[in-house]
mmCIF file of C-alpha atoms in Angstrom:
data_model
loop_
_atom_site.group_PDB
_atom_site.id
_atom_site.type_symbol
_atom_site.label_atom_id
_atom_site.label_comp_id
_atom_site.label_asym_id
_atom_site.label_seq_id
_atom_site.Cartn_x
_atom_site.Cartn_y
_atom_site.Cartn_z
ATOM 1 C CA MET A 1 -0.328 5.367 1.501
ATOM 2 C CA LYS A 2 -3.258 2.956 1.010
ATOM 3 C CA ASN A 3 -3.029 0.641 -1.984
ATOM 4 C CA ASP A 4 0.283 2.240 -2.970
ATOM 5 C CA VAL A 5 -1.653 5.162 -4.425
ATOM 6 C CA ILE A 6 0.423 8.047 -5.761
ATOM 7 C CA LEU A 7 -1.142 11.356 -4.782
ATOM 8 C CA LEU A 8 -1.139 13.957 -7.536
ATOM 9 C CA ASP A 9 -1.941 17.647 -7.203
ATOM 10 C CA GLY A 10 -5.118 19.560 -8.007
ATOM 11 C CA ALA A 11 -6.046 22.293 -10.437
ATOM 12 C CA MET A 12 -3.215 24.560 -11.563
ATOM 13 C CA GLY A 13 -5.108 26.805 -13.990
ATOM 14 C CA THR A 14 -8.037 27.767 -11.765
ATOM 15 C CA GLY A 15 -5.694 28.066 -8.796
ATOM 16 C CA LEU A 16 -3.483 30.555 -10.614
ATOM 17 C CA TRP A 17 -6.437 32.561 -11.878
ATOM 18 C CA ASN A 18 -7.808 32.784 -8.330
ATOM 19 C CA ARG A 19 -4.455 34.122 -7.174
ATOM 20 C CA ALA A 20 -4.297 36.546 -10.069
ATOM 21 C CA GLU A 21 -7.736 37.899 -9.209
ATOM 22 C CA ALA A 22 -6.772 38.313 -5.542
ATOM 23 C CA ARG A 23 -3.644 40.252 -6.546
ATOM 24 C CA GLY A 24 -5.323 42.388 -9.179
ATOM 25 C CA VAL A 25 -3.301 40.672 -11.888
ATOM 26 C CA ALA A 26 -4.837 40.214 -15.340
ATOM 27 C CA LYS A 27 -6.271 36.796 -16.147
ATOM 28 C CA VAL A 28 -4.205 35.606 -19.080
ATOM 29 C CA PRO A 29 -3.234 32.138 -20.334
ATOM 30 C CA VAL A 30 -1.706 30.775 -17.144
ATOM 31 C CA TRP A 31 1.565 29.697 -18.764
ATOM 32 C CA ILE A 32 2.370 33.430 -19.145
ATOM 33 C CA TYR A 33 2.699 33.571 -15.354
ATOM 34 C CA ASN A 34 5.821 31.372 -15.650
ATOM 35 C CA ILE A 35 7.571 34.455 -17.029
ATOM 36 C CA GLU A 36 5.615 37.339 -15.560
ATOM 37 C CA GLN A 37 4.437 36.055 -12.148
ATOM 38 C CA PRO A 38 6.839 33.216 -11.257
ATOM 39 C CA ASP A 39 6.404 33.619 -7.493
ATOM 40 C CA MET A 40 2.686 32.936 -7.891
ATOM 41 C CA VAL A 41 3.424 29.668 -9.691
ATOM 42 C CA ILE A 42 6.012 28.562 -7.128
ATOM 43 C CA ASP A 43 3.720 29.450 -4.213
ATOM 44 C CA LEU A 44 0.856 27.309 -5.547
ATOM 45 C CA THR A 45 3.189 24.418 -6.304
ATOM 46 C CA ARG A 46 4.610 24.567 -2.783
ATOM 47 C CA GLU A 47 1.108 24.539 -1.329
ATOM 48 C CA TYR A 48 0.418 21.279 -3.163
ATOM 49 C CA ILE A 49 3.688 19.870 -1.864
ATOM 50 C CA ALA A 50 2.731 20.833 1.696
ATOM 51 C CA ALA A 51 -0.682 19.211 1.140
ATOM 52 C CA GLY A 52 0.962 15.891 0.312
ATOM 53 C CA SER A 53 1.279 15.721 -3.485
ATOM 54 C CA MET A 54 3.869 13.151 -4.537
ATOM 55 C CA VAL A 55 3.879 14.419 -8.129
ATOM 56 C CA VAL A 56 3.360 18.077 -9.061
ATOM 57 C CA GLN A 57 2.645 19.392 -12.512
ATOM 58 C CA ALA A 58 4.692 22.041 -14.231
ATOM 59 C CA ASN A 59 2.571 24.959 -15.432
ATOM 60 C CA THR A 60 2.837 23.933 -19.083
ATOM 61 C CA PHE A 61 -0.567 22.471 -19.953
ATOM 62 C CA GLY A 62 -1.533 24.774 -22.838
ATOM 63 C CA ALA A 63 1.923 26.073 -23.741
ATOM 64 C CA ASN A 64 1.975 24.745 -27.296
ATOM 65 C CA ARG A 65 3.124 26.730 -30.331
ATOM 66 C CA PRO A 66 -0.293 27.891 -31.631
ATOM 67 C CA SER A 67 -1.315 29.118 -28.185
ATOM 68 C CA VAL A 68 2.016 30.722 -27.335
ATOM 69 C CA GLU A 69 2.297 32.517 -30.669
ATOM 70 C CA ARG A 70 -1.309 33.691 -30.484
ATOM 71 C CA SER A 71 -1.068 35.151 -26.972
ATOM 72 C CA SER A 72 2.528 36.294 -26.423
ATOM 73 C CA ALA A 73 5.895 37.196 -27.869
ATOM 74 C CA TYR A 74 7.576 34.365 -25.971
ATOM 75 C CA SER A 75 8.855 31.110 -27.416
ATOM 76 C CA VAL A 76 7.627 27.651 -26.455
ATOM 77 C CA ALA A 77 11.103 26.826 -25.162
ATOM 78 C CA GLU A 78 11.049 29.889 -22.862
ATOM 79 C CA VAL A 79 7.602 29.227 -21.442
ATOM 80 C CA VAL A 80 7.878 25.459 -21.059
ATOM 81 C CA GLY A 81 11.469 25.505 -19.848
ATOM 82 C CA ARG A 82 10.614 28.131 -17.260
ATOM 83 C CA GLY A 83 7.527 26.210 -16.130
ATOM 84 C CA VAL A 84 9.534 23.061 -15.467
ATOM 85 C CA ALA A 85 12.319 25.062 -13.801
ATOM 86 C CA LEU A 86 9.853 26.680 -11.389
ATOM 87 C CA ALA A 87 8.395 23.297 -10.428
ATOM 88 C CA LYS A 88 11.895 21.866 -9.968
ATOM 89 C CA GLN A 89 12.739 24.830 -7.752
ATOM 90 C CA ALA A 90 9.637 24.177 -5.645
ATOM 91 C CA VAL A 91 10.460 20.465 -5.113
ATOM 92 C CA LYS A 92 14.185 20.986 -4.478
ATOM 93 C CA GLY A 93 15.383 18.939 -1.518
ATOM 94 C CA THR A 94 12.452 16.483 -1.717
ATOM 95 C CA ASP A 95 11.816 13.259 -3.612
ATOM 96 C CA ILE A 96 8.692 14.719 -5.238
ATOM 97 C CA GLN A 97 8.563 14.322 -9.013
ATOM 98 C CA VAL A 98 7.763 16.997 -11.584
ATOM 99 C CA ALA A 99 5.343 16.113 -14.373
ATOM 100 C CA LEU A 100 5.372 17.886 -17.704
ATOM 101 C CA SER A 101 1.685 18.698 -18.218
ATOM 102 C CA ILE A 102 0.556 18.528 -21.852
ATOM 103 C CA GLY A 103 -2.959 19.305 -23.035
ATOM 104 C CA PRO A 104 -4.864 19.049 -26.311
ATOM 105 C CA LEU A 105 -4.571 21.600 -29.104
ATOM 106 C CA SER A 106 -7.447 24.017 -29.615
ATOM 107 C CA GLU A 107 -7.480 23.225 -33.342
ATOM 108 C CA MET A 108 -8.800 19.880 -34.523
ATOM 109 C CA MET A 109 -7.083 17.231 -36.613
ATOM 110 C CA GLU A 110 -8.149 16.217 -40.081
ATOM 111 C CA PRO A 111 -10.787 15.290 -41.182
ATOM 112 C CA PHE A 112 -12.612 17.417 -38.584
ATOM 113 C CA GLY A 113 -10.130 20.302 -38.695
ATOM 114 C CA ASP A 114 -7.160 21.655 -40.585
ATOM 115 C CA LEU A 115 -4.271 20.099 -38.641
ATOM 116 C CA SER A 116 -2.528 17.166 -40.285
ATOM 117 C CA GLU A 117 -0.966 14.415 -38.207
ATOM 118 C CA ASP A 118 2.459 15.785 -39.148
ATOM 119 C CA ASP A 119 1.437 19.245 -37.905
ATOM 120 C CA VAL A 120 0.341 17.799 -34.565
ATOM 121 C CA ARG A 121 3.488 15.713 -34.220
ATOM 122 C CA ASP A 122 5.691 18.760 -34.890
ATOM 123 C CA ILE A 123 3.853 20.901 -32.325
ATOM 124 C CA TYR A 124 4.121 18.258 -29.620
ATOM 125 C CA GLU A 125 7.758 17.481 -30.364
ATOM 126 C CA GLU A 126 8.561 21.139 -29.705
ATOM 127 C CA GLN A 127 6.584 21.354 -26.455
ATOM 128 C CA ILE A 128 7.494 17.946 -25.028
ATOM 129 C CA GLY A 129 11.114 18.197 -26.103
ATOM 130 C CA ALA A 130 11.492 21.530 -24.307
ATOM 131 C CA GLY A 131 9.965 20.115 -21.122
ATOM 132 C CA VAL A 132 12.082 16.989 -21.000
ATOM 133 C CA LYS A 133 15.214 19.009 -21.764
ATOM 134 C CA ALA A 134 14.350 21.204 -18.759
ATOM 135 C CA GLY A 135 14.301 18.136 -16.498
ATOM 136 C CA ALA A 136 10.719 16.847 -16.252
ATOM 137 C CA ASP A 137 10.593 13.444 -14.536
ATOM 138 C CA LEU A 138 7.485 12.200 -16.343
ATOM 139 C CA ILE A 139 4.944 13.343 -18.918
ATOM 140 C CA VAL A 140 1.217 13.649 -18.245
ATOM 141 C CA LEU A 141 -1.003 13.996 -21.316
ATOM 142 C CA GLU A 142 -4.413 15.036 -20.000
ATOM 143 C CA THR A 143 -7.863 16.431 -20.820
ATOM 144 C CA PHE A 144 -7.691 15.115 -24.388
ATOM 145 C CA MET A 145 -11.017 14.639 -26.182
ATOM 146 C CA ASP A 146 -9.722 13.089 -29.423
ATOM 147 C CA VAL A 147 -7.936 9.758 -29.106
ATOM 148 C CA GLU A 148 -6.221 10.303 -32.468
ATOM 149 C CA MET A 149 -4.597 13.486 -31.193
ATOM 150 C CA MET A 150 -3.701 11.678 -27.969
ATOM 151 C CA ARG A 151 -2.151 8.855 -29.981
ATOM 152 C CA VAL A 152 0.129 11.287 -31.815
ATOM 153 C CA ALA A 153 1.104 13.092 -28.588
ATOM 154 C CA ALA A 154 1.761 9.821 -26.757
ATOM 155 C CA THR A 155 3.877 8.495 -29.625
ATOM 156 C CA VAL A 156 6.018 11.635 -29.407
ATOM 157 C CA ALA A 157 6.211 11.433 -25.601
ATOM 158 C CA LYS A 158 7.364 7.812 -25.634
ATOM 159 C CA GLN A 159 10.511 8.829 -27.513
ATOM 160 C CA TYR A 160 11.954 10.525 -24.442
ATOM 161 C CA GLY A 161 12.491 7.607 -22.089
ATOM 162 C CA VAL A 162 10.403 8.880 -19.164
ATOM 163 C CA PRO A 163 7.053 7.540 -17.896
ATOM 164 C CA VAL A 164 4.042 8.652 -19.948
ATOM 165 C CA LEU A 165 0.576 8.912 -18.377
ATOM 166 C CA CYS A 166 -2.472 9.406 -20.627
ATOM 167 C CA SER A 167 -5.770 10.825 -19.404
ATOM 168 C CA MET A 168 -8.875 11.568 -21.482
ATOM 169 C CA THR A 169 -11.964 13.550 -20.546
ATOM 170 C CA PHE A 170 -15.378 11.859 -20.783
ATOM 171 C CA ASP A 171 -19.060 12.656 -20.440
ATOM 172 C CA ARG A 172 -21.552 10.722 -18.314
ATOM 173 C CA ARG A 173 -22.084 8.214 -21.148
ATOM 174 C CA GLY A 174 -18.424 7.241 -21.021
ATOM 175 C CA ARG A 175 -17.583 8.938 -24.316
ATOM 176 C CA THR A 176 -15.278 11.799 -25.177
ATOM 177 C CA MET A 177 -16.526 14.860 -27.047
ATOM 178 C CA MET A 178 -15.332 13.158 -30.242
ATOM 179 C CA GLY A 179 -17.353 10.057 -29.402
ATOM 180 C CA ASN A 180 -14.389 7.913 -28.339
ATOM 181 C CA THR A 181 -15.324 5.103 -25.953
ATOM 182 C CA VAL A 182 -13.157 3.717 -23.161
ATOM 183 C CA GLU A 183 -12.626 0.596 -25.291
ATOM 184 C CA ARG A 184 -11.414 2.661 -28.241
ATOM 185 C CA VAL A 185 -9.066 4.701 -26.053
ATOM 186 C CA ILE A 186 -7.491 1.534 -24.657
ATOM 187 C CA GLU A 187 -7.191 -0.066 -28.097
ATOM 188 C CA GLU A 188 -5.360 2.985 -29.482
ATOM 189 C CA LEU A 189 -3.082 3.806 -26.559
ATOM 190 C CA GLU A 190 -2.169 0.559 -24.800
ATOM 191 C CA PRO A 191 -0.038 -0.770 -27.703
ATOM 192 C CA LEU A 192 2.136 2.366 -27.497
ATOM 193 C CA GLY A 193 3.645 1.192 -24.220
ATOM 194 C CA ILE A 194 2.261 4.002 -22.074
ATOM 195 C CA ASP A 195 2.638 3.713 -18.299
ATOM 196 C CA ALA A 196 -0.867 4.610 -17.094
ATOM 197 C CA ILE A 197 -4.280 5.486 -18.500
ATOM 198 C CA GLY A 198 -7.473 7.017 -17.192
ATOM 199 C CA MET A 199 -9.655 10.094 -16.972
ATOM 200 C CA ASN A 200 -9.702 13.648 -15.678
ATOM 201 C CA CYS A 201 -11.896 16.740 -15.802
ATOM 202 C CA SER A 202 -15.530 17.150 -16.970
ATOM 203 C CA LEU A 203 -17.181 15.108 -14.227
ATOM 204 C CA GLY A 204 -17.409 15.141 -10.458
ATOM 205 C CA PRO A 205 -16.300 12.009 -8.579
ATOM 206 C CA THR A 206 -19.650 10.212 -8.462
ATOM 207 C CA GLU A 207 -20.321 10.659 -12.190
ATOM 208 C CA ALA A 208 -16.727 9.731 -13.036
ATOM 209 C CA ILE A 209 -16.578 6.460 -11.103
ATOM 210 C CA GLY A 210 -18.388 4.561 -13.849
ATOM 211 C CA VAL A 211 -15.784 5.681 -16.368
ATOM 212 C CA ILE A 212 -12.786 4.647 -14.285
ATOM 213 C CA ARG A 213 -14.397 1.292 -13.483
ATOM 214 C CA SER A 214 -14.909 0.753 -17.194
ATOM 215 C CA PHE A 215 -11.154 1.221 -17.618
ATOM 216 C CA ALA A 216 -10.485 -1.220 -14.780
ATOM 217 C CA GLU A 217 -12.578 -3.883 -16.502
ATOM 218 C CA ARG A 218 -10.678 -3.584 -19.791
ATOM 219 C CA THR A 219 -7.004 -2.959 -19.074
ATOM 220 C CA GLU A 220 -4.284 -4.063 -16.695
ATOM 221 C CA LEU A 221 -2.523 -0.704 -16.919
ATOM 222 C CA PRO A 222 -2.318 1.450 -13.769
ATOM 223 C CA LEU A 223 -5.190 3.941 -13.738
ATOM 224 C CA ILE A 224 -5.380 7.724 -13.317
ATOM 225 C CA PHE A 225 -8.395 9.338 -11.622
ATOM 226 C CA LYS A 226 -8.608 13.149 -11.467
ATOM 227 C CA PRO A 227 -12.250 14.264 -11.338
ATOM 228 C CA ASN A 228 -13.457 17.820 -10.981
ATOM 229 C CA ALA A 229 -14.842 19.240 -7.761
ATOM 230 C CA GLY A 230 -18.359 18.904 -9.122
ATOM 231 C CA LEU A 231 -19.884 21.577 -11.349
ATOM 232 C CA PRO A 232 -19.441 25.317 -10.727
ATOM 233 C CA VAL A 233 -22.415 27.075 -9.125
ATOM 234 C CA LEU A 234 -23.165 30.765 -9.777
ATOM 235 C CA THR A 235 -23.662 32.749 -6.558
ATOM 236 C CA GLU A 236 -25.766 35.872 -6.041
ATOM 237 C CA ASP A 237 -22.735 38.160 -6.282
ATOM 238 C CA GLY A 238 -21.805 36.751 -9.684
ATOM 239 C CA THR A 239 -18.888 34.591 -8.562
ATOM 240 C CA THR A 240 -18.709 30.843 -8.987
ATOM 241 C CA VAL A 241 -18.070 28.253 -6.320
ATOM 242 C CA SER A 242 -17.774 24.501 -6.374
ATOM 243 C CA ASP A 243 -20.683 22.406 -5.155
ATOM 244 C CA TYR A 244 -18.145 19.959 -3.679
ATOM 245 C CA ASP A 245 -16.217 20.898 -0.588
ATOM 246 C CA ALA A 246 -13.063 18.919 0.195
ATOM 247 C CA ALA A 247 -14.838 16.506 2.543
ATOM 248 C CA ARG A 248 -17.511 15.605 0.001
ATOM 249 C CA PHE A 249 -14.916 15.301 -2.753
ATOM 250 C CA VAL A 250 -12.865 12.810 -0.754
ATOM 251 C CA ARG A 251 -15.910 10.862 0.359
ATOM 252 C CA GLU A 252 -16.986 10.364 -3.252
ATOM 253 C CA VAL A 253 -13.483 9.695 -4.626
ATOM 254 C CA LEU A 254 -12.632 6.882 -2.209
ATOM 255 C CA PRO A 255 -15.023 4.263 -3.707
ATOM 256 C CA ALA A 256 -13.123 4.568 -7.002
ATOM 257 C CA LEU A 257 -9.932 3.420 -5.329
ATOM 258 C CA ASP A 258 -11.095 -0.154 -4.788
ATOM 259 C CA GLY A 259 -9.731 -1.130 -8.209
ATOM 260 C CA ARG A 260 -6.374 -0.437 -9.806
ATOM 261 C CA VAL A 261 -6.290 3.339 -9.489
ATOM 262 C CA LYS A 262 -2.637 4.186 -8.878
ATOM 263 C CA TYR A 263 -2.667 7.949 -9.506
ATOM 264 C CA VAL A 264 -5.314 10.095 -7.851
ATOM 265 C CA GLY A 265 -5.755 13.843 -7.613
ATOM 266 C CA GLY A 266 -8.166 16.583 -8.566
ATOM 267 C CA CYS A 267 -8.965 18.672 -11.604
ATOM 268 C CA CYS A 268 -10.967 21.903 -11.998
ATOM 269 C CA GLY A 269 -12.199 23.399 -8.742
ATOM 270 C CA THR A 270 -9.825 21.473 -6.508
ATOM 271 C CA ASP A 271 -7.104 23.216 -4.522
ATOM 272 C CA PRO A 272 -4.504 22.181 -1.917
ATOM 273 C CA THR A 273 -7.187 21.683 0.753
ATOM 274 C CA TYR A 274 -8.708 18.894 -1.371
ATOM 275 C CA ILE A 275 -5.333 17.200 -1.771
ATOM 276 C CA SER A 276 -4.630 17.499 1.950
ATOM 277 C CA ALA A 277 -7.997 15.890 2.720
ATOM 278 C CA LEU A 278 -7.240 13.083 0.264
ATOM 279 C CA LYS A 279 -3.905 12.441 1.903
ATOM 280 C CA GLN A 280 -5.470 12.205 5.351
ATOM 281 C CA ALA A 281 -8.009 9.699 4.046
ATOM 282 C CA LEU A 282 -5.343 7.573 2.348
ATOM 283 C CA VAL A 283 -2.743 7.357 5.112
#
């Protein structure tokens, strides 16, 4: 693989919802499928493996206590443990690693919301602890918009002795929704001893390149680059499609890999065909 890049997978959430729609299955928080549609989760994971992913994510992104309690009668341990177990089942017999995927909470931290730092720490200790206990090889904290919440989550994650990758989501100005700059993100997270840093979601490859290059100019940490497949476009029949096909996605991702990007994959709108195209371009 060129530049020793580690190829990640693509979107799990949109991929599962597409499969649910095709099967006539209700669109619910996708972590519910770990319990109720496990074959669908395994099938998508195996498609990413066949496409060339070297790390696949467990279907655990939003499976934190507030979300799980709000939308189901399951426990966090059930949902997260099952998500990791399904991914481990899919990679059995390979050297592919399973990442515990952890996302931001829907509630905000003080002073902008009601969650205290202790509340956030407790929620993430439950979710991350369940995932590591189930056998996750590494932890990926992604799509965070508040560096303070990311700091708490990363501090919890570092307790478990596995690699921790931290990825924020930015706008075209290079700021998160909470106004955090790349510089601020690095200042808060680098001292924690995390293993990689970068960006995912929100932007297509061309818009995102400026953000990842800003990281490259300010840190020696390995970088993560997981842009979206452009912005969704509404079609005449009311469905949405991506304005980036796999070929365009790869063509616009490759210029970002001239720096220290070590982990590359796709976020919303990408599927196994995008990862397969990336692999072919990187071999």
